[in-house]
């Protein structure tokens, strides 16, 4: 039997590069069974008896993402002979988290510290001998890109495979956890296979059972496990999953400070020089502001807009001309087909006014999303994103928030679901909950169509609308942090935030395009599923109702079922300026997916007819709002609870129904208060006169100010600028 090597590592650690270097053209690309995640296998160059398998890029072995589940199942079930764990040497802290888990799988590991060329270029060094001792496994420094050290690494890995498992696990956890592991391992040892777990994997499973990992619990049953887990939980004072993660990070922290030798820089590198400006105390914030402004300005207002206009007016409108050839738009073609086939009016209505109108309205904004994702990917791979975290940490710290909260927020600008999940990196439970509650205030990709629609339809594409959505999002996070940190459950020290700034890199075109496409594609898929079904439902509910002849299609949507349902809810939104049934319905459907706000408007305002009169839907939309009410509609929809998928993620992360309710309730209150203040005070200062609403607006503003500036009872006031270490 040949040797099986599994490549495991974080995304972007260089796995693809190494895999190509190891296997050359001896590759077979397929899919993992049952899913669309790519599976790559190959034979080691010059060693036909050694096979190499490239596992999906992952940050941990928790069963939260598909990639993690695939990698974990492969390791536990297929039992490769050795794992080559690729570690980005310029980012040890983050990469070693996975390493500590791989070392517990009972499979020999070889740590391959990649990008050593960059580490050396910056004048730093990594003490491999110390790393080997601490991890208890062979380590090699390589540059996958240049091929340096790769063959030595392969030799080490093959030798490790031959020797078999030498040490299981690198981290020694605190006493209650280790006692739990010992008790569970002993119980596992008593079970005979196939129910039992072989020795090497017992530590892995014992830890997962302690973490209450559902997938592990479903796979193996240990008599008395509940008692053991409960005991450890009681001794540790709560949930063990975050406790275990915290202890891993503590181990990694001391490991990195022992192994990573930062050489005193004699010559300043280019990265250092850029950083002197970019992270400068005075300039950092304005630069950050300008960068974010440009990103939203370019993607929503300029570049993205003409593509979107083309999609809306051409592709999903009357048609467009291509090299002088007149191509009809989708509704025209489908409308013609339906007519030719003699379809029943309700079916044409469903297809044209429901599905095409709703889905088309959302798809129209995909180009803007792609531009946004592209620019975000460039920021990320260039290394600037890491600087933003560093800069915001300084600000967040003033308010007792951890800069670590920024990473989830950053991920959240793509999609709130992974954003919320990224909060796991925060060890401190209170900070983690706070981050889970506030991450979705960031405008995610799905909110972009809403922003773009309102900015285009009501504000004539004003330059400030889209960037304001981002900055109000950041402000919402900070203000919520200040408010919540003053309440007992959130009080306490700030999690330590140690971050190595990677050197700046010129982003690779392929990587950036791939990141853009992966995110964009998932939105297109969503448009073809959730949005499509929602649009059909909205069409049905708005076009059918009870008439004098009984139940049937109505002439006027105001007589439809939806108008009735929406009107009941609309009252609630009247103080925010959009108390119409259509706006209320759009807001509610936005809870299913935020794009639905646009999709619903598309159906209700007859998007499919746009083709005849140009931008009719936008005009119809604009005619239902004033500038002020449209902005408040935007405010509420952006900063109220997120979509169901993200609320689901919040529920999983909170792992407690009361906390989940509290989070959703807080978000609802936040969105409502913001929109109320702006609408009521905006109306008053716009010359609307003083009324009960104005009083409510002033009261809300007063309450907000009090929550922000009150002194937490029983705690000394902090001098400004001091970290909140003395609070709590
Ligand atoms: P994956 O996501 O783990 O598959 O990572 P890739 O193989 O796509 O690599 C991510 C980026 O790092 C690419 O731009 C690579 O060219 C670059 N890269 C990979 N290995 C090295 C290395 O050893 N040194 C340097 N400087 N760059 C590397």
XYZ file of C-alpha atoms and ligand atoms in Angstrom:
756
model
C 0.000 0.000 0.000
C 1.264 3.451 -0.871
C 1.611 6.374 1.472
C -1.210 8.936 1.697
C -0.304 12.538 2.462
C -3.024 15.073 3.276
C -2.340 18.776 2.819
C -4.165 20.884 5.378
C -3.942 24.593 6.072
C -5.744 27.908 6.251
C -7.096 29.470 3.083
C -4.331 31.461 1.396
C -1.555 29.603 3.151
C -0.246 28.486 -0.242
C -1.777 25.026 -0.446
C -2.565 25.221 -4.124
C 0.945 26.403 -4.875
C 2.466 23.594 -2.837
C 0.117 20.993 -4.256
C 1.118 21.970 -7.768
C 4.782 21.887 -6.832
C 4.410 18.424 -5.307
C 2.346 16.773 -7.985
C 3.075 18.649 -11.194
C 0.688 17.461 -13.816
C -0.213 14.253 -11.975
C -3.478 15.668 -10.709
C -7.047 14.511 -10.694
C -9.612 17.140 -9.922
C -13.091 16.128 -8.869
C -15.633 16.944 -6.221
C -15.997 15.718 -2.691
C -18.896 13.268 -2.646
C -22.246 14.973 -2.704
C -21.012 18.568 -2.600
C -19.561 21.080 -5.025
C -16.357 21.634 -3.113
C -13.391 20.817 -5.297
C -11.331 17.764 -4.430
C -7.799 17.525 -5.740
C -5.645 14.445 -5.606
C -2.324 13.679 -7.191
C 0.775 11.556 -7.123
C 4.023 12.840 -5.716
C 6.445 13.685 -8.503
C 8.843 10.808 -9.042
C 7.126 8.743 -6.347
C 4.202 6.936 -7.924
C 3.495 5.162 -4.640
C 2.801 8.346 -2.697
C -0.525 10.085 -3.139
C -1.239 13.638 -2.073
C -4.666 14.985 -1.308
C -5.421 18.672 -1.013
C -7.985 19.313 1.740
C -10.163 22.433 1.585
C -8.652 25.524 3.202
C -9.912 25.784 6.785
C -9.277 27.713 9.984
C -10.265 25.001 12.421
C -11.743 21.542 12.747
C -15.044 22.766 14.171
C -17.955 21.471 12.144
C -19.317 24.881 11.156
C -18.485 25.222 7.503
C -18.803 22.681 4.778
C -15.053 22.846 4.210
C -14.348 22.092 7.833
C -16.700 19.150 7.853
C -15.147 17.722 4.692
C -11.603 18.098 5.965
C -12.433 16.710 9.360
C -14.327 13.692 8.020
C -11.507 12.925 5.653
C -8.919 13.029 8.402
C -10.961 10.958 10.829
C -12.312 8.423 8.398
C -9.766 8.044 5.619
C -6.839 8.197 8.024
C -4.035 9.480 5.839
C -0.545 8.408 6.898
C 0.667 11.919 7.510
C -0.682 15.469 7.439
C 1.445 18.200 5.962
C 0.109 21.254 7.735
C 0.849 24.326 5.698
C 1.369 27.374 7.886
C 1.725 30.910 6.602
C 4.948 31.962 8.309
C 4.004 35.639 8.097
C 0.851 34.931 10.073
C 1.744 32.315 12.660
C -0.822 33.345 15.291
C -3.785 32.655 13.099
C -2.430 29.584 11.346
C -1.315 27.691 14.438
C -4.866 27.439 15.747
C -5.596 24.753 13.186
C -2.226 23.135 13.874
C -3.065 22.571 17.531
C -6.221 20.755 16.433
C -4.575 18.700 13.700
C -2.090 17.466 16.270
C -4.978 15.926 18.199
C -6.338 13.814 15.349
C -3.942 10.965 16.043
C -2.303 11.333 12.651
C 1.402 12.214 12.397
C 1.784 15.874 11.402
C 4.611 17.709 9.710
C 4.458 21.469 10.108
C 5.458 23.213 6.879
C 6.124 26.873 7.574
C 5.513 28.497 4.213
C 6.339 31.928 2.802
C 9.670 31.741 4.563
C 11.040 33.925 1.756
C 8.820 36.766 2.945
C 9.662 36.212 6.581
C 13.351 36.398 5.745
C 12.924 39.350 3.462
C 11.466 41.340 6.302
C 14.517 40.440 8.385
C 12.664 38.152 10.775
C 13.415 34.523 11.564
C 11.566 31.518 12.899
C 13.262 29.168 15.323
C 12.262 25.802 13.881
C 13.895 23.758 16.629
C 11.806 25.523 19.270
C 8.710 25.115 17.146
C 9.371 21.387 16.795
C 9.812 20.975 20.530
C 6.687 22.914 21.392
C 4.490 21.221 18.833
C 6.074 17.812 19.239
C 6.219 17.221 15.508
C 8.747 17.763 12.725
C 8.769 21.218 11.170
C 10.271 22.526 7.957
C 10.583 26.004 6.513
C 9.615 26.239 2.862
C 8.761 28.600 0.088
C 6.142 26.827 -1.965
C 6.416 29.540 -4.546
C 10.142 29.234 -5.076
C 10.383 25.537 -4.252
C 12.875 26.116 -1.443
C 12.909 23.457 1.247
C 10.100 21.477 -0.326
C 11.996 18.234 -0.869
C 13.406 18.324 2.667
C 9.884 18.818 3.939
C 8.672 15.808 1.939
C 11.462 13.687 3.404
C 10.483 14.752 6.908
C 6.836 14.001 6.225
C 7.556 10.558 4.790
C 9.806 9.746 7.735
C 7.076 10.895 10.113
C 4.560 8.691 8.305
C 6.879 5.740 8.762
C 7.486 6.397 12.459
C 3.795 6.727 13.163
C 2.245 8.787 15.919
C 4.749 10.009 18.488
C 2.881 12.577 20.503
C -0.803 13.309 20.589
C -1.701 16.953 21.050
C 0.531 19.902 21.841
C -1.656 21.944 24.161
C -2.039 20.977 27.781
C -5.326 22.412 28.929
C -6.261 23.507 32.415
C -6.984 20.870 35.035
C -10.795 20.544 34.722
C -10.534 20.074 30.964
C -7.650 17.621 31.134
C -9.531 15.648 33.779
C -12.569 15.581 31.512
C -10.414 14.413 28.602
C -8.875 11.674 30.750
C -12.266 10.472 31.989
C -13.804 10.466 28.526
C -10.759 8.784 26.977
C -10.911 6.087 29.632
C -14.589 5.534 28.874
C -13.841 5.404 25.152
C -11.059 2.870 25.755
C -13.538 0.532 27.401
C -15.704 0.357 24.308
C -14.778 -2.253 21.748
C -14.661 -1.313 18.067
C -16.628 -0.516 15.965
C -18.293 1.700 18.585
C -14.988 2.427 20.270
C -12.421 4.919 19.166
C -8.830 3.907 18.614
C -6.289 5.316 20.982
C -4.845 8.059 18.789
C -8.187 9.711 18.208
C -9.502 9.586 21.758
C -8.103 12.965 22.733
C -9.713 14.576 19.702
C -13.123 13.090 20.400
C -12.914 13.699 24.130
C -12.243 17.400 23.519
C -15.050 17.606 20.989
C -17.465 15.985 23.430
C -16.423 18.498 26.065
C -17.061 21.285 23.558
C -20.516 19.777 22.994
C -19.776 19.293 19.327
C -23.005 17.871 17.922
C -21.398 16.014 15.057
C -19.038 14.210 17.395
C -21.815 13.451 19.867
C -23.930 11.993 17.067
C -21.121 9.706 16.050
C -20.041 8.271 19.343
C -21.922 7.635 22.522
C -20.061 7.383 25.764
C -21.943 6.245 28.841
C -21.647 8.856 31.551
C -20.368 11.536 29.155
C -22.987 14.061 30.200
C -21.875 13.925 33.798
C -18.223 14.354 32.892
C -18.939 17.306 30.602
C -21.216 18.973 33.168
C -18.599 18.628 35.872
C -15.926 20.246 33.706
C -18.348 22.995 32.674
C -19.185 23.738 36.271
C -15.557 23.898 37.273
C -14.734 26.193 34.365
C -17.809 28.314 34.932
C -19.541 27.773 31.607
C -19.232 26.815 28.002
C -16.083 24.839 27.298
C -15.838 25.540 23.602
C -14.693 29.096 24.077
C -12.595 28.084 27.046
C -10.736 25.492 24.976
C -10.232 28.022 22.176
C -8.964 30.567 24.679
C -6.420 28.134 26.062
C -5.273 27.230 22.574
C -4.661 30.885 21.796
C -2.786 31.308 25.046
C -0.529 28.404 24.090
C -0.024 29.861 20.618
C 0.752 33.304 21.981
C 3.609 32.091 24.118
C 4.778 29.774 21.356
C 4.959 32.614 18.855
C 6.808 34.919 21.181
C 9.364 32.167 21.791
C 9.809 31.105 18.162
C 9.326 34.209 16.088
C 12.421 36.326 16.119
C 11.738 39.842 15.050
C 15.053 41.248 13.987
C 15.734 44.791 14.890
C 15.213 46.530 11.635
C 18.215 48.453 10.486
C 16.829 49.230 7.103
C 13.233 50.209 6.797
C 11.321 48.062 4.329
C 8.836 49.526 1.926
C 6.049 48.029 4.036
C 7.374 49.849 7.077
C 7.462 53.097 5.197
C 3.905 52.684 3.965
C 2.852 51.789 7.466
C 4.434 54.885 8.918
C 1.907 56.884 6.940
C -1.040 54.502 6.878
C -1.070 53.684 10.577
C 0.030 57.123 11.678
C -1.961 58.320 14.693
C -3.276 61.361 12.925
C -3.521 60.200 9.325
C -4.730 56.641 9.841
C -8.391 57.484 10.281
C -8.738 59.953 7.421
C -6.960 57.493 5.109
C -9.241 54.690 6.230
C -12.241 56.962 5.657
C -11.116 57.860 2.167
C -10.388 54.245 1.224
C -13.796 53.014 2.359
C -15.478 56.001 0.784
C -13.792 55.235 -2.529
C -14.766 51.586 -2.386
C -18.451 52.320 -1.919
C -18.382 55.300 -4.211
C -16.803 53.306 -7.023
C -18.940 50.229 -6.631
C -22.293 51.891 -6.047
C -22.086 55.278 -7.653
C -19.773 55.103 -10.627
C -18.371 51.949 -12.157
C -21.066 49.613 -10.908
C -23.885 51.916 -11.939
C -23.510 51.798 -15.649
C -23.383 48.027 -15.640
C -26.415 47.965 -13.390
C -28.263 50.417 -15.603
C -27.487 48.247 -18.552
C -28.735 45.155 -16.743
C -31.889 46.860 -15.526
C -32.811 48.733 -18.671
C -31.294 46.443 -21.277
C -30.983 42.854 -20.180
C -34.043 42.885 -17.946
C -35.754 45.682 -19.861
C -36.488 46.468 -23.453
C -33.241 45.170 -24.854
C -29.820 46.439 -25.859
C -27.675 46.675 -28.930
C -24.575 44.597 -29.314
C -22.225 45.594 -32.121
C -25.157 47.167 -33.946
C -27.343 44.120 -33.369
C -30.586 44.740 -31.476
C -30.950 42.126 -28.754
C -34.329 41.999 -27.006
C -34.442 41.999 -23.197
C -35.402 38.986 -21.112
C -39.006 40.114 -20.394
C -39.563 40.852 -24.085
C -38.328 37.420 -25.149
C -40.164 35.503 -22.437
C -43.292 37.620 -22.870
C -43.272 36.809 -26.588
C -42.784 33.111 -25.914
C -45.591 33.017 -23.383
C -47.891 34.852 -25.747
C -47.036 32.532 -28.627
C -47.718 29.530 -26.424
C -51.053 30.988 -25.439
C -50.334 30.794 -21.708
C -53.049 31.646 -19.212
C -52.894 35.263 -18.012
C -52.151 34.260 -14.439
C -49.160 32.205 -15.521
C -47.723 35.005 -17.663
C -48.365 37.300 -14.720
C -46.495 35.011 -12.378
C -43.533 34.684 -14.720
C -43.307 38.271 -15.978
C -44.622 40.405 -13.135
C -43.581 38.065 -10.360
C -40.452 36.089 -11.027
C -38.720 38.140 -13.708
C -39.678 41.397 -12.051
C -38.452 40.329 -8.622
C -35.390 38.328 -9.566
C -34.447 40.741 -12.348
C -34.556 43.691 -9.964
C -32.057 41.912 -7.710
C -29.854 40.487 -10.455
C -29.555 43.994 -11.835
C -27.414 44.876 -8.844
C -25.053 41.940 -9.112
C -22.489 43.959 -11.119
C -22.264 46.490 -8.319
C -21.845 43.667 -5.844
C -19.083 42.156 -7.936
C -17.247 45.462 -8.071
C -17.577 45.800 -4.300
C -16.353 42.263 -3.694
C -13.471 42.785 -6.074
C -12.343 45.931 -4.288
C -12.710 44.304 -0.877
C -10.660 41.327 -2.071
C -7.932 43.686 -3.289
C -7.873 45.427 0.093
C -7.685 42.102 1.848
C -4.946 40.512 -0.195
C -2.860 43.662 -0.305
C -2.589 43.602 3.473
C -4.444 46.872 4.088
C -7.364 45.160 5.822
C -5.046 43.983 8.557
C -4.027 47.619 9.067
C -7.646 48.642 9.416
C -8.049 46.140 12.232
C -4.943 47.557 13.843
C -6.132 51.157 13.481
C -9.641 50.440 14.711
C -8.256 48.517 17.653
C -6.793 51.772 18.949
C -10.192 53.422 18.672
C -12.253 50.494 19.889
C -9.993 50.166 22.911
C -10.885 53.661 24.053
C -14.425 52.450 24.376
C -13.533 49.176 25.992
C -14.100 47.186 22.827
C -11.673 44.729 21.378
C -10.078 45.274 17.992
C -10.772 41.625 17.469
C -14.377 42.584 16.878
C -13.208 44.132 13.694
C -12.380 40.845 11.975
C -15.994 39.609 12.150
C -17.143 43.033 10.950
C -14.804 42.784 8.035
C -16.035 39.364 7.079
C -19.538 40.725 7.637
C -19.152 43.247 4.811
C -19.357 40.220 2.510
C -22.026 38.275 4.360
C -23.249 38.446 7.938
C -23.351 34.676 8.433
C -19.591 33.999 8.305
C -19.149 37.397 9.959
C -21.052 36.262 13.027
C -19.204 32.951 12.993
C -15.860 34.716 12.860
C -16.575 36.003 16.363
C -15.238 32.671 17.580
C -11.744 34.073 17.504
C -12.688 36.235 20.498
C -11.990 34.340 23.687
C -13.711 36.634 26.124
C -17.338 35.551 26.311
C -18.772 39.013 26.937
C -16.859 40.551 24.046
C -17.852 37.681 21.854
C -21.562 38.134 22.575
C -21.233 41.834 21.981
C -19.612 41.186 18.612
C -22.218 38.615 17.646
C -24.924 41.187 18.383
C -23.388 44.042 16.448
C -21.541 42.497 13.495
C -24.602 42.509 11.267
C -24.854 46.286 11.496
C -22.192 46.274 8.801
C -23.703 46.578 5.341
C -23.319 43.097 3.834
C -23.382 42.334 0.125
C -27.106 41.629 0.181
C -27.792 45.090 1.568
C -25.935 46.645 -1.324
C -28.885 46.403 -3.759
C -31.065 48.200 -1.208
C -28.494 50.940 -0.810
C -27.952 51.203 -4.551
C -31.663 51.264 -5.336
C -32.415 54.058 -2.895
C -29.314 55.996 -3.771
C -30.178 55.747 -7.461
C -33.954 56.147 -7.355
C -34.356 58.839 -4.733
C -31.010 60.571 -4.419
C -30.016 60.648 -8.077
C -26.908 58.640 -7.225
C -25.633 61.180 -4.701
C -22.014 60.477 -3.748
C -22.561 60.275 -0.039
C -25.435 57.830 0.283
C -23.583 54.527 -0.162
C -20.503 55.415 1.940
C -22.803 56.750 4.677
C -24.313 53.269 4.978
C -20.880 51.900 5.841
C -19.925 54.636 8.261
C -23.259 54.536 10.088
C -22.710 50.772 10.331
C -19.322 51.277 12.010
C -20.806 53.987 14.233
C -23.649 51.638 15.193
C -21.149 49.009 16.256
C -19.114 51.472 18.303
C -22.114 53.143 19.917
C -23.738 49.798 20.706
C -20.447 48.724 22.206
C -20.348 51.767 24.450
C -23.957 51.348 25.520
C -23.766 47.627 26.161
C -20.369 47.716 27.862
C -22.006 49.788 30.592
C -24.383 46.970 31.451
C -23.224 44.201 33.797
C -23.276 41.202 31.420
C -20.845 42.896 29.054
C -18.584 44.658 31.512
C -15.032 43.489 31.839
C -11.563 43.508 30.445
C -10.876 43.837 26.777
C -9.586 40.695 25.072
C -5.942 41.032 24.244
C -5.437 41.679 20.583
C -2.140 40.570 19.196
C -1.765 40.856 15.515
C 1.141 40.595 13.205
C 0.872 42.952 10.299
C 1.711 41.017 7.158
C 3.887 42.808 4.619
C 2.054 44.561 1.810
C 1.684 42.427 -1.281
C 0.595 43.197 -4.795
C -2.669 41.254 -4.962
C -2.650 38.308 -7.355
C -5.214 38.755 -10.111
C -6.373 35.148 -10.036
C -6.862 35.098 -6.278
C -8.747 38.356 -6.248
C -10.992 37.387 -9.139
C -11.673 34.043 -7.569
C -12.641 35.629 -4.250
C -14.934 38.023 -6.088
C -16.546 35.274 -8.074
C -17.063 32.948 -5.123
C -18.929 35.596 -3.187
C -20.801 36.855 -6.238
C -21.851 33.410 -7.323
C -23.478 32.637 -4.022
C -25.652 35.728 -4.490
C -26.646 34.659 -7.961
C -27.602 31.265 -6.593
C -29.626 32.978 -3.895
C -31.445 35.017 -6.551
C -32.361 31.777 -8.280
C -33.727 30.206 -5.108
C -34.869 32.253 -2.114
C -35.460 35.458 -4.050
C -37.296 33.641 -6.807
C -39.651 31.904 -4.404
C -40.199 35.102 -2.438
C -40.961 37.043 -5.628
C -43.476 34.433 -6.709
C -45.119 34.544 -3.281
C -45.214 38.341 -3.277
C -46.735 38.335 -6.740
C -49.379 35.830 -5.708
C -50.290 37.613 -2.506
C -50.416 41.002 -4.187
C -52.336 39.931 -7.304
C -54.949 37.797 -5.630
C -57.619 38.812 -3.171
C -61.261 38.700 -2.336
C -63.424 40.558 -4.824
C -67.164 40.750 -5.231
C -67.023 37.566 -7.290
C -65.094 35.745 -4.622
C -61.386 34.899 -4.465
C -59.441 35.677 -7.609
C -57.037 38.001 -9.354
C -57.538 41.648 -8.499
C -57.268 44.609 -10.850
C -55.631 46.874 -8.341
C -52.918 45.594 -6.028
C -54.360 47.722 -3.265
C -57.205 45.197 -3.106
C -54.881 42.208 -2.917
C -54.218 40.042 0.113
C -50.814 41.557 0.634
C -52.145 45.092 0.862
C -54.386 43.945 3.692
C -51.595 42.174 5.532
C -49.125 44.983 4.924
C -51.481 47.724 6.088
C -51.764 46.087 9.469
C -48.007 46.223 9.975
C -47.533 49.559 8.241
C -48.837 51.449 11.277
C -45.750 50.435 13.198
C -43.529 52.075 10.614
C -45.551 55.259 10.224
C -43.462 57.135 12.824
C -40.385 56.278 10.732
C -41.869 57.842 7.618
C -42.782 54.779 5.612
C -46.163 53.694 6.867
C -47.345 52.304 3.534
C -48.225 48.656 3.077
C -45.712 48.131 0.277
C -42.806 49.502 2.300
C -43.886 47.412 5.282
C -44.042 44.273 3.139
C -40.626 44.978 1.614
C -39.168 45.384 5.096
C -40.666 42.144 6.333
C -39.539 40.162 3.284
C -36.105 41.657 3.863
C -35.901 39.466 6.921
C -35.880 36.431 4.648
C -33.064 37.899 2.582
C -32.147 41.565 2.337
C -32.223 41.507 -1.461
C -35.928 40.862 -1.093
C -36.449 44.523 -0.238
C -35.491 45.268 -3.823
C -37.158 42.162 -5.249
C -40.447 43.049 -3.556
C -40.304 46.593 -4.877
C -39.588 45.116 -8.299
C -42.755 43.037 -8.168
C -44.951 45.707 -6.611
C -43.824 48.586 -8.807
C -43.966 46.607 -12.005
C -40.310 46.206 -12.740
C -41.047 44.171 -15.862
C -42.665 47.181 -17.473
C -39.532 49.197 -17.077
C -38.545 48.421 -20.624
C -41.300 50.547 -22.049
C -40.583 53.721 -20.197
C -37.002 53.529 -19.088
C -36.615 53.827 -15.362
C -40.233 53.471 -14.486
C -39.805 51.257 -11.460
C -37.346 53.646 -9.882
C -39.696 56.506 -10.549
C -42.581 54.549 -9.096
C -40.439 53.806 -6.078
C -39.347 57.413 -5.715
C -42.939 58.646 -5.945
C -43.835 56.661 -2.834
C -41.148 58.291 -0.706
C -39.735 61.645 0.183
C -35.986 62.060 0.398
C -36.239 61.903 4.171
C -38.567 58.906 4.372
C -36.496 57.005 1.809
C -33.354 57.532 3.859
C -35.152 56.410 7.011
C -36.463 53.374 5.155
C -32.840 52.627 4.289
C -31.686 53.220 7.860
C -34.240 50.867 9.332
C -33.659 48.142 6.769
C -29.889 48.256 7.183
C -29.701 48.385 10.957
C -32.663 46.279 12.044
C -32.234 42.519 12.634
C -30.492 40.841 9.697
C -31.879 38.089 7.475
C -32.990 34.721 8.856
C -29.736 33.068 7.859
C -27.751 35.564 9.915
C -30.192 35.368 12.820
C -29.670 31.605 12.641
C -25.933 32.160 12.885
C -26.487 34.442 15.884
C -28.593 31.737 17.514
C -25.867 29.146 16.977
C -23.172 31.408 18.337
C -25.204 32.532 21.340
C -26.313 28.971 21.944
C -29.019 30.283 24.227
C -32.573 31.324 23.278
C -32.689 34.256 25.663
C -29.488 35.746 24.345
C -30.693 35.286 20.789
C -33.940 37.075 21.572
C -32.057 39.822 23.329
C -29.798 40.272 20.290
C -32.704 40.459 17.847
C -34.639 42.749 20.194
C -31.682 45.056 20.568
C -31.162 45.230 16.808
C -34.833 45.977 16.270
C -34.720 48.734 18.867
C -31.540 50.139 17.368
C -32.863 50.312 13.789
C -36.153 51.744 14.963
C -34.593 54.389 17.185
C -32.169 55.524 14.517
C -34.878 55.887 11.879
C -37.244 57.535 14.357
C -34.744 60.184 15.400
C -33.715 61.004 11.845
C -37.257 61.094 10.480
C -38.820 63.094 13.264
C -36.022 65.587 13.830
C -35.333 65.774 10.098
C -38.997 66.623 9.555
C -38.931 69.258 12.289
C -35.801 70.969 11.053
C -37.116 70.707 7.535
C -39.932 73.008 8.631
C -42.524 70.393 9.494
C -43.582 71.970 12.782
C -43.579 70.481 16.260
C -45.893 67.576 16.987
C -46.128 64.438 19.072
C -43.721 62.690 16.709
C -41.113 65.384 17.229
C -41.427 64.890 20.958
C -40.906 61.150 20.503
C -37.848 61.848 18.345
C -36.368 64.172 20.969
C -37.101 61.657 23.695
C -35.375 58.907 21.677
C -32.350 61.123 21.101
C -32.232 61.972 24.787
C -32.393 58.320 25.744
C -29.632 57.474 23.297
C -27.430 60.253 24.665
C -28.055 59.127 28.220
C -27.197 55.524 27.389
C -24.016 56.672 25.715
C -22.778 59.064 28.353
C -24.073 57.701 31.640
C -21.584 56.432 34.116
C -21.837 52.716 34.719
C -22.905 52.377 38.332
C -20.344 51.057 40.766
C -17.465 51.469 38.361
C -14.958 54.268 38.424
C -15.036 56.534 35.409
C -12.189 55.836 33.055
C -9.836 58.527 32.020
C -10.230 58.910 28.262
C -7.754 56.913 26.243
C -7.079 54.402 28.984
C -7.771 50.823 28.111
C -10.743 49.588 30.075
C -8.607 47.149 31.989
C -9.691 48.682 35.270
C -13.395 48.458 34.516
C -15.725 45.741 35.739
P -4.298 28.530 -1.011
O -5.500 29.407 -0.868
O -3.867 27.989 0.305
O -4.438 27.476 -2.054
O -3.090 29.492 -1.436
P -2.416 29.760 -2.840
O -1.547 28.628 -3.241
O -3.434 30.240 -3.814
O -1.446 30.949 -2.424
C -1.908 32.191 -1.932
C -0.963 33.303 -2.376
O 0.295 33.163 -1.723
C -0.657 33.262 -3.862
O -0.622 34.602 -4.322
C 0.695 32.603 -3.935
O 1.430 33.022 -5.075
C 1.347 33.098 -2.662
N 2.367 32.159 -2.155
C 2.224 30.823 -1.954
N 3.365 30.306 -1.458
C 4.237 31.339 -1.321
C 5.592 31.451 -0.853
O 6.229 30.490 -0.431
N 6.145 32.687 -0.856
C 5.466 33.773 -1.309
N 6.090 34.954 -1.291
N 4.199 33.709 -1.750
C 3.593 32.522 -1.759
